[in-house]
PDB file of C-alpha atoms in Angstrom:
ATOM      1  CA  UNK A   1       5.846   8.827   4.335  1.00  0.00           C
ATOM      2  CA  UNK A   2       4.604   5.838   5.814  1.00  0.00           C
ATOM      3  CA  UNK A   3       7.073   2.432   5.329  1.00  0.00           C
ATOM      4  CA  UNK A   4       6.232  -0.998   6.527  1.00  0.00           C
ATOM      5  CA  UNK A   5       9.236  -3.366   7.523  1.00  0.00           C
ATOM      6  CA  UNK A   6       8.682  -7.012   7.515  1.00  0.00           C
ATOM      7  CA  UNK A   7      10.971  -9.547   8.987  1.00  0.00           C
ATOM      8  CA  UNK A   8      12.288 -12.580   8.283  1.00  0.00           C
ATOM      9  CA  UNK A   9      11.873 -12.071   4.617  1.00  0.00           C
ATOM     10  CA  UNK A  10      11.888 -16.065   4.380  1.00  0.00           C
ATOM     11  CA  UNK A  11      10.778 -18.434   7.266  1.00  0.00           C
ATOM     12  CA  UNK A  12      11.326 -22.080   6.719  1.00  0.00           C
ATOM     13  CA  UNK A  13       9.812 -24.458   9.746  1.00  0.00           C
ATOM     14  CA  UNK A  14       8.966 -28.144  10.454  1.00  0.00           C
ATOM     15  CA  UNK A  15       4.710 -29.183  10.443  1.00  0.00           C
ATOM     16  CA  UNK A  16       3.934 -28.593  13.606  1.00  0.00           C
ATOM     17  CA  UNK A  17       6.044 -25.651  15.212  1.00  0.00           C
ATOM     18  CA  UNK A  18       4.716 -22.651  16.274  1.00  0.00           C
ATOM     19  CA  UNK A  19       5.756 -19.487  14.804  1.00  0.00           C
ATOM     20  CA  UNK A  20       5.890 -15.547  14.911  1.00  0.00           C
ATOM     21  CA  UNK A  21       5.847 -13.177  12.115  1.00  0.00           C
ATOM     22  CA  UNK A  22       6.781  -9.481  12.674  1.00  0.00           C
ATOM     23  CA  UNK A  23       5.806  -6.220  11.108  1.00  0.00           C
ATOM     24  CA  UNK A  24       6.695  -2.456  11.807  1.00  0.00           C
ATOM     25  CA  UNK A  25       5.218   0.720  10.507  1.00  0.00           C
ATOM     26  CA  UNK A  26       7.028   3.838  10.927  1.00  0.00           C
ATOM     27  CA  UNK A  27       3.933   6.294  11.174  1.00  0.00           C
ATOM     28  CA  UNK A  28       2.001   5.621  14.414  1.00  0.00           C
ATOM     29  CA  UNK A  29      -1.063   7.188  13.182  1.00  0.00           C
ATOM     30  CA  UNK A  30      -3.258   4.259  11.721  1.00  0.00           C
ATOM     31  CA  UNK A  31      -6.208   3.601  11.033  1.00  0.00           C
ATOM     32  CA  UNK A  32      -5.893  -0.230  11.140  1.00  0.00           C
ATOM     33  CA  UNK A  33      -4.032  -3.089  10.284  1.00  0.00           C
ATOM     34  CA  UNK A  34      -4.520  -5.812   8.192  1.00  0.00           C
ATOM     35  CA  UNK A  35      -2.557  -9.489   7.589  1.00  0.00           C
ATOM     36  CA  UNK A  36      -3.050 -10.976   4.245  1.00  0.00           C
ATOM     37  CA  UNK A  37      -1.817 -14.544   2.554  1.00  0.00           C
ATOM     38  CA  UNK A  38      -0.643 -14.737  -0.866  1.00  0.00           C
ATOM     39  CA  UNK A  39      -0.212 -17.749  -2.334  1.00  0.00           C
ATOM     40  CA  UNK A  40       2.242 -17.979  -5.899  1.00  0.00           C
ATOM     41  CA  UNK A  41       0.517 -15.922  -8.662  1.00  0.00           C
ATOM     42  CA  UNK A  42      -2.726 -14.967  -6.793  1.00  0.00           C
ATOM     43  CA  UNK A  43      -4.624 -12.436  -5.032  1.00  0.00           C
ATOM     44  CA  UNK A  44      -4.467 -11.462  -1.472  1.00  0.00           C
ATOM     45  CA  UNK A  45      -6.619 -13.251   0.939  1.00  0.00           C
ATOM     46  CA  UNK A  46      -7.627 -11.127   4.430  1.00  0.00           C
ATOM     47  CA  UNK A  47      -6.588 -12.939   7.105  1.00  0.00           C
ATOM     48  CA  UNK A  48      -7.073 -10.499  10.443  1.00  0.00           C
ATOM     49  CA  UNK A  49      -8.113  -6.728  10.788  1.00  0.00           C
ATOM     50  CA  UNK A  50      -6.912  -4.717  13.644  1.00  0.00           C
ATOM     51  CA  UNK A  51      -8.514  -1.375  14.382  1.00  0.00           C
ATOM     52  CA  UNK A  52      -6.399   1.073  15.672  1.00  0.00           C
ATOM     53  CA  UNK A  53      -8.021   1.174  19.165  1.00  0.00           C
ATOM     54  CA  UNK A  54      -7.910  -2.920  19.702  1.00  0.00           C
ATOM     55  CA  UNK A  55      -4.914  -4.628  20.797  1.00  0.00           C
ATOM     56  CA  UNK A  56      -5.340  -8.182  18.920  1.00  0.00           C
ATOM     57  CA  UNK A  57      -7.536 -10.002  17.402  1.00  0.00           C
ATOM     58  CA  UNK A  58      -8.270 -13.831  16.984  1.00  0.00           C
ATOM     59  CA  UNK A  59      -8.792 -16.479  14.215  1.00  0.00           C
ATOM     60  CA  UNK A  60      -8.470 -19.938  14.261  1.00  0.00           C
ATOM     61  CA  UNK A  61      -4.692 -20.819  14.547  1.00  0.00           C
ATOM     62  CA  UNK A  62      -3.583 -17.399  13.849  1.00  0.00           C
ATOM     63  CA  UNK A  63      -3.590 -14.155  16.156  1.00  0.00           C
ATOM     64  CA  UNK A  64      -2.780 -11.002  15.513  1.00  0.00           C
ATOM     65  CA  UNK A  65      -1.660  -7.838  17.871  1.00  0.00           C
ATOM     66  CA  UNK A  66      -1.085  -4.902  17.508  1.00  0.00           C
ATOM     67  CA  UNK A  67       1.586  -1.927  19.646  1.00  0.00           C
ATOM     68  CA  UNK A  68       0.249   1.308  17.778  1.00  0.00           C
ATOM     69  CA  UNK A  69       2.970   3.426  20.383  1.00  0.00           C
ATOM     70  CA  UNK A  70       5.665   1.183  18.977  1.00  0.00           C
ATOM     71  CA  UNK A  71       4.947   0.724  15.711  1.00  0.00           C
ATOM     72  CA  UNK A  72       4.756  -2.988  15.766  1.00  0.00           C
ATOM     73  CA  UNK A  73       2.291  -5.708  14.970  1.00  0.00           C
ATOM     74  CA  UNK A  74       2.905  -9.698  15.270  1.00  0.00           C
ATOM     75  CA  UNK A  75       1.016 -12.592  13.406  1.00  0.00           C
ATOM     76  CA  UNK A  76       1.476 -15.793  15.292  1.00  0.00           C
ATOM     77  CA  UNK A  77       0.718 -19.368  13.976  1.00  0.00           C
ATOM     78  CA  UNK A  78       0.224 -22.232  16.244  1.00  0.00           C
ATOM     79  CA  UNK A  79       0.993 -25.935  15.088  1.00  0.00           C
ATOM     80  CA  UNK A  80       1.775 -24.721  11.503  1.00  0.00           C
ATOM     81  CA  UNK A  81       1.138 -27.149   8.582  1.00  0.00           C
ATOM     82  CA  UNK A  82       2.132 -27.978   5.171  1.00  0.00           C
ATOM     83  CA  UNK A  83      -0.921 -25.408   3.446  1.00  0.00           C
ATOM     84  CA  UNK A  84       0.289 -22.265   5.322  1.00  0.00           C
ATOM     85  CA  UNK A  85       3.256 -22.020   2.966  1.00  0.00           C
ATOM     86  CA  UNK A  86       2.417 -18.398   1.639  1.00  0.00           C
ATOM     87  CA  UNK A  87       3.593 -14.972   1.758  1.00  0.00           C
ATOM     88  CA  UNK A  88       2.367 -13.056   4.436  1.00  0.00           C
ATOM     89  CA  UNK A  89       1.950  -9.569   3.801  1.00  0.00           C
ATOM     90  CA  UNK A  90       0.978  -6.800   6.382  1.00  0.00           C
ATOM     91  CA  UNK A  91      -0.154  -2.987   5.673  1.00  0.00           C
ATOM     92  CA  UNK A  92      -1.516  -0.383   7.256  1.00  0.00           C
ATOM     93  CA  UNK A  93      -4.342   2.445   6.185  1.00  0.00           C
ATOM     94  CA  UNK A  94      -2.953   5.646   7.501  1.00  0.00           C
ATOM     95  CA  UNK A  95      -4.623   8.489   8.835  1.00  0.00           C
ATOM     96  CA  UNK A  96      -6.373  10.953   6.530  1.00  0.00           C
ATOM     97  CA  UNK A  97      -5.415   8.293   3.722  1.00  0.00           C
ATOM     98  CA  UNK A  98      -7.219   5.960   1.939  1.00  0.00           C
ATOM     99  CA  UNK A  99      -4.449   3.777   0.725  1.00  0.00           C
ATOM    100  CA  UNK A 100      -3.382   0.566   2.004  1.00  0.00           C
ATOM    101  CA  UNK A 101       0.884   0.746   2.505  1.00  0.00           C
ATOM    102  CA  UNK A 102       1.846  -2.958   2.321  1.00  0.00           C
ATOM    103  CA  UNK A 103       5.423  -4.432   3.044  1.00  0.00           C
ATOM    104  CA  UNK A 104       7.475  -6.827   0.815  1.00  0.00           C
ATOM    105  CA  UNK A 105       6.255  -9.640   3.177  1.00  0.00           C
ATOM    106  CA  UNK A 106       7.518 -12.822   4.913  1.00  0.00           C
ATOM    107  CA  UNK A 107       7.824 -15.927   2.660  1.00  0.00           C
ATOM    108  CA  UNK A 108       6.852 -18.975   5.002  1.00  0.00           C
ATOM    109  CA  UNK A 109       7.869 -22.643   3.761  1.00  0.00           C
ATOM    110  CA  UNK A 110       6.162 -25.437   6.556  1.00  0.00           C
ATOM    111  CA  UNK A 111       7.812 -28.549   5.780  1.00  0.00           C
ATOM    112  CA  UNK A 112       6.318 -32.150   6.373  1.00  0.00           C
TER     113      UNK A 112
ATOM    114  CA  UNK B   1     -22.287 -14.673  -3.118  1.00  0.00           C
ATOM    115  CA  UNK B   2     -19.222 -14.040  -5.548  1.00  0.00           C
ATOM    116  CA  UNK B   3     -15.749 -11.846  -4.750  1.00  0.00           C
ATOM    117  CA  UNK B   4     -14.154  -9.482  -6.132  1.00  0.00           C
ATOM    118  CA  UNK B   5     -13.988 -10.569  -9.675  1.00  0.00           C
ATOM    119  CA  UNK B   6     -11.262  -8.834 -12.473  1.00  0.00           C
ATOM    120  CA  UNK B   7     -10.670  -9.635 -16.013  1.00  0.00           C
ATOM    121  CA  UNK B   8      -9.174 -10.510 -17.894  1.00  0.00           C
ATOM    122  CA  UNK B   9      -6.714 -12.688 -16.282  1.00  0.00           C
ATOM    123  CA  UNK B  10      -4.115 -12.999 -18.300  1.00  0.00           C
ATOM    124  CA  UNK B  11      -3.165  -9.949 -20.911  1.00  0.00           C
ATOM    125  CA  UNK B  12       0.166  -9.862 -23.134  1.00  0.00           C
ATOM    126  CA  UNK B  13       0.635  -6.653 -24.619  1.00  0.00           C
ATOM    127  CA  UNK B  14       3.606  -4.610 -26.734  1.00  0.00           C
ATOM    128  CA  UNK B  15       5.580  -1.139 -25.720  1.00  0.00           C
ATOM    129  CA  UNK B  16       3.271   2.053 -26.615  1.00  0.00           C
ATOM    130  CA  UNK B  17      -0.138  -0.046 -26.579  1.00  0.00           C
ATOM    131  CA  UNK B  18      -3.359   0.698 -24.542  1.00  0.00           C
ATOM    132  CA  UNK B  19      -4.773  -1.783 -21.713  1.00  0.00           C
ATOM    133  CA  UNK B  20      -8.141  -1.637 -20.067  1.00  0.00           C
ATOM    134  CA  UNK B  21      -8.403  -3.901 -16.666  1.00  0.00           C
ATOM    135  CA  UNK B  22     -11.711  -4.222 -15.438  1.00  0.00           C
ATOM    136  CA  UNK B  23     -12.964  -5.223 -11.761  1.00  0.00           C
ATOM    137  CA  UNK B  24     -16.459  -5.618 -10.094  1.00  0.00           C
ATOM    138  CA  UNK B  25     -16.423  -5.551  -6.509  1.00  0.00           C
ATOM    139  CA  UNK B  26     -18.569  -7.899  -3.748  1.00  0.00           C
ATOM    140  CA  UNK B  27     -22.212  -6.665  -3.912  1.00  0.00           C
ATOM    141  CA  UNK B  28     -22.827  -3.929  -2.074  1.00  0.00           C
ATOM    142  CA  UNK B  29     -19.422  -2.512  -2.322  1.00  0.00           C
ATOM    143  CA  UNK B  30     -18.683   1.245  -2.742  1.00  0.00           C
ATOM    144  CA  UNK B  31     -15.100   1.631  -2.784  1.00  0.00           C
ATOM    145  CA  UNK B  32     -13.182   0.000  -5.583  1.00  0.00           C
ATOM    146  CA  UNK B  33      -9.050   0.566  -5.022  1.00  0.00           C
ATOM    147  CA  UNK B  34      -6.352  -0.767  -7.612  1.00  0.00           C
ATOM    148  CA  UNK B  35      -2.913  -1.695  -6.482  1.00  0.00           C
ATOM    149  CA  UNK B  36       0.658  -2.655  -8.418  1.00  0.00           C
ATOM    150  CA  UNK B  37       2.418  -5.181  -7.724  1.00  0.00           C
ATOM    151  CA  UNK B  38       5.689  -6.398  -9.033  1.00  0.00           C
ATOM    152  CA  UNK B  39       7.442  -9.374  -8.827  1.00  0.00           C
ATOM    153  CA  UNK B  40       8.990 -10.050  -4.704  1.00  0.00           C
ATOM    154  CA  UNK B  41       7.239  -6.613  -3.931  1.00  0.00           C
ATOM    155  CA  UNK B  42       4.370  -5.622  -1.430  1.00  0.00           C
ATOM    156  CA  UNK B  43       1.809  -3.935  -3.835  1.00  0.00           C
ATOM    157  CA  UNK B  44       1.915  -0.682  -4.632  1.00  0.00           C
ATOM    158  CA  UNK B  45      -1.509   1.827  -4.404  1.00  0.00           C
ATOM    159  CA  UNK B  46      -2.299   3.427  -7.467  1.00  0.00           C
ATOM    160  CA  UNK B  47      -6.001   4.475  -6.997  1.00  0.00           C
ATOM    161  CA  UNK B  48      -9.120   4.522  -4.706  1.00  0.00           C
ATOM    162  CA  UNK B  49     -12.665   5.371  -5.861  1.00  0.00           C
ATOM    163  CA  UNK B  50     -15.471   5.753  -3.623  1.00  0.00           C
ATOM    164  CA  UNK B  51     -19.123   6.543  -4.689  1.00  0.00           C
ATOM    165  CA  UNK B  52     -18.151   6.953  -8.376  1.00  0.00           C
ATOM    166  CA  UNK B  53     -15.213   9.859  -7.078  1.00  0.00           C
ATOM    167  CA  UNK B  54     -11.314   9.845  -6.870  1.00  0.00           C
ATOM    168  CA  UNK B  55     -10.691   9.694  -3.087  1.00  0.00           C
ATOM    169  CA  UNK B  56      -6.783   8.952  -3.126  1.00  0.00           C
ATOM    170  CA  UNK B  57      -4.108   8.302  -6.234  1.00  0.00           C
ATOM    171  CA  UNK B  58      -0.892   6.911  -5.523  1.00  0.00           C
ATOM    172  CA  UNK B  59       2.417   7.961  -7.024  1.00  0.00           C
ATOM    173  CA  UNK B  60       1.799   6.937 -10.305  1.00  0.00           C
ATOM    174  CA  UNK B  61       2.208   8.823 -13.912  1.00  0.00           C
ATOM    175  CA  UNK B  62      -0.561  10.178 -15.591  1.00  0.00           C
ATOM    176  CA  UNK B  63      -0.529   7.652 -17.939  1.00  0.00           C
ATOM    177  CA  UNK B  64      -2.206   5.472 -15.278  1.00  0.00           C
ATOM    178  CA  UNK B  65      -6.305   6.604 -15.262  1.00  0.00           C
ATOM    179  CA  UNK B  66      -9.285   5.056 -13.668  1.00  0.00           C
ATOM    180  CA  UNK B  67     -13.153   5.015 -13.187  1.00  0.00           C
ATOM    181  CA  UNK B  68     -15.497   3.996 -11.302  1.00  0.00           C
ATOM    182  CA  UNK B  69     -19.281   3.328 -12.912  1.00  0.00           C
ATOM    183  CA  UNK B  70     -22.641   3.624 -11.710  1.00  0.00           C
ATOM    184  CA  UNK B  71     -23.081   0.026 -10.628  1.00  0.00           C
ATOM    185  CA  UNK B  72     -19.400   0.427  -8.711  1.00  0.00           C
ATOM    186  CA  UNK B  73     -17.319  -1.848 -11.146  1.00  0.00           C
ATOM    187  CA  UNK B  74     -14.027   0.175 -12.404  1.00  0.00           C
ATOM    188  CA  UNK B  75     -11.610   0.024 -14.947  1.00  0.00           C
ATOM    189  CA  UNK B  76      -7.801   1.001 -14.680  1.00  0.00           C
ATOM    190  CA  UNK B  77      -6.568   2.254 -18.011  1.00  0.00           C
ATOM    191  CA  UNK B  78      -2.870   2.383 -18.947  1.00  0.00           C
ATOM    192  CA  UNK B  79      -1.688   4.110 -21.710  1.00  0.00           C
ATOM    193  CA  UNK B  80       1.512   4.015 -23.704  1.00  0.00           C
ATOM    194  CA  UNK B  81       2.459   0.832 -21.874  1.00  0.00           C
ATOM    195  CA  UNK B  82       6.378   0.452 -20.954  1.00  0.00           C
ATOM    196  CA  UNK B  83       8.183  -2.928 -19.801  1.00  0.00           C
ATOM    197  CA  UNK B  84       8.414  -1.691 -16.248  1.00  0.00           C
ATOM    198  CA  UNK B  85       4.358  -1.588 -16.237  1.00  0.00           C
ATOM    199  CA  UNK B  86       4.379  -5.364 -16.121  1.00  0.00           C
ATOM    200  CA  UNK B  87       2.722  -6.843 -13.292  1.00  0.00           C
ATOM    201  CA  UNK B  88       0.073  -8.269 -11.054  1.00  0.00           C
ATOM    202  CA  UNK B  89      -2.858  -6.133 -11.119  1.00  0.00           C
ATOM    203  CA  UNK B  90      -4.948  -6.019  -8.163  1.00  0.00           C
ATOM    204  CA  UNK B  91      -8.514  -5.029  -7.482  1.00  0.00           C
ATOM    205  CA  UNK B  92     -10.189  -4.225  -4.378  1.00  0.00           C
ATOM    206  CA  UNK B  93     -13.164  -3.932  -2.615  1.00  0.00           C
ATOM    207  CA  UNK B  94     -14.421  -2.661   0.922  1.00  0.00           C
ATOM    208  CA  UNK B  95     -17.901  -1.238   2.152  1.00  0.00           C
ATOM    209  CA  UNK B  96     -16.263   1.420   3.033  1.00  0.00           C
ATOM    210  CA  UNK B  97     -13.310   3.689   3.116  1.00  0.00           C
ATOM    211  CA  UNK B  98     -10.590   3.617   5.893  1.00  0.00           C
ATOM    212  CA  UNK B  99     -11.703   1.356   8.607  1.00  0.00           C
ATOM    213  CA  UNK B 100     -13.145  -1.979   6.455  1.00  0.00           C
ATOM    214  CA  UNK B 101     -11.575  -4.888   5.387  1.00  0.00           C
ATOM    215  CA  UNK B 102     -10.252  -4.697   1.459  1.00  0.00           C
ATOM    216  CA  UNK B 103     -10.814  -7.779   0.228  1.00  0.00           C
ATOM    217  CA  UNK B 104      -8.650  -8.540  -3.339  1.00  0.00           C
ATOM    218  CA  UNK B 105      -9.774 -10.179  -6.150  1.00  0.00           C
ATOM    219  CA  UNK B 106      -7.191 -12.089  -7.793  1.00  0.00           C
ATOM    220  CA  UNK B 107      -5.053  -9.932 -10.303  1.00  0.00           C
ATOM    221  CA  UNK B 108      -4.942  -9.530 -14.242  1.00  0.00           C
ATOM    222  CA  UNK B 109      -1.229 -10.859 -15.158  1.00  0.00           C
ATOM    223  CA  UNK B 110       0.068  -7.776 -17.512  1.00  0.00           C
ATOM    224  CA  UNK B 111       2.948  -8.900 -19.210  1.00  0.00           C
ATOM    225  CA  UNK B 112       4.309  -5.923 -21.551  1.00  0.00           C
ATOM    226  CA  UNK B 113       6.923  -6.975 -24.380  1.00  0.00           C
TER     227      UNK B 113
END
């Protein structure tokens, strides 16, 4: 069964700072993986898509990579500011599924 | 062009009712999936439709049913509701099954009392 770690459960930074947020799958064989951005009470918002064969991928202030061997993906935010406060959620479609397997995601406060 | 688009957003129901969510999904869409989630959780998969047929169910009871219609919208029916259904309902889309983007509409708020 396929479980998706993500650490810290709460990131607080100053406007500004660069940051990394960190997510680990325990089942190497994905499809893809995706980063989404919740924001209190909504829907998820698609940030980046990695296929399983690519290594990162780029948008804006935020990139994504991806370690399929290790089990590890990264979402890193440069100069961070006050409207990225959001949850950040990662999950993975596994292989032969059809079901996205999200983790409890990373709660990130940017301060002023 | 418009999202993924659920209704209603708000719903307050009592223990042992019925609840129909609805969702239509970014034109051109053939895959609908439905996800739980709870309150400080990651959400949870509950179904995925493709071309108007099942193509996954999560670990859900059987009192947790879907469709998916003609034009591609779906409904997620819950019967004999229980306080541990309430949650943030989620709806979503892709072109695709396994290798698109899902892209969420933004929840019906079940509240069960």
């Amino acid at each position: 069964k396929q479980e998706v770690t993500q650490i810290p459960a709460a990131l607080s930074v100053p406007e500004g700072e660069n940051l990394v947020l960190n997510c680990s799958f325990t089942d190497s064989a994905i499809y893809n993986l995706q980063w989404f951005r919740q924001d209190p009470g909504k829907g998820l918002t698609s940030l980046l898509l990695i296929q399983s064969s690519q290594r990162e991928q780029t948008s804006g202030r935020l990139n994504a990579s991806l370690d399929k061997s290790s089990g590890r993906s990264t979402l890193y935010i440069a100069a961070s500011q006050p409207g990225d406060s959001a949850t950040y959620l990662c999950a993975v479609t596994g292989a032969g599924s059809y079901q996205l397997t999200f983790g409890k995601g990373t709660k990130l406060s940017v301060i002023p | 062009d418009a999202g993924v688009t659920q209704s209603p957003t708000h719903l307050i129901k009592t223990r042992g009712q019925h609840v129909t969510l609805r969702c239509s999904p970014i034109s051109g869409h053939k895959s609908v999936s439905w996800y739980q989630q709870v309150l400080g959780q990651g959400p949870q998969f509950i179904f995925q439709y493709y071309e108007k047929e099942e193509r996954g169910r999560g670990n859900f009871p059987d009192r947790f049913s879907a469709r998916q219609f003609p034009n591609y919208s779906s409904e997620l029916n819950v019967n004999a509701l229980l306080l541990g259904d309430s949650a943030l309902y989620l709806c979503a889309s892709s072109f695709g099954t396994e290798t698109y983007i899902q892209y969420f509409g933004a929840g019906t708020r079940l509240s069960v009392l």
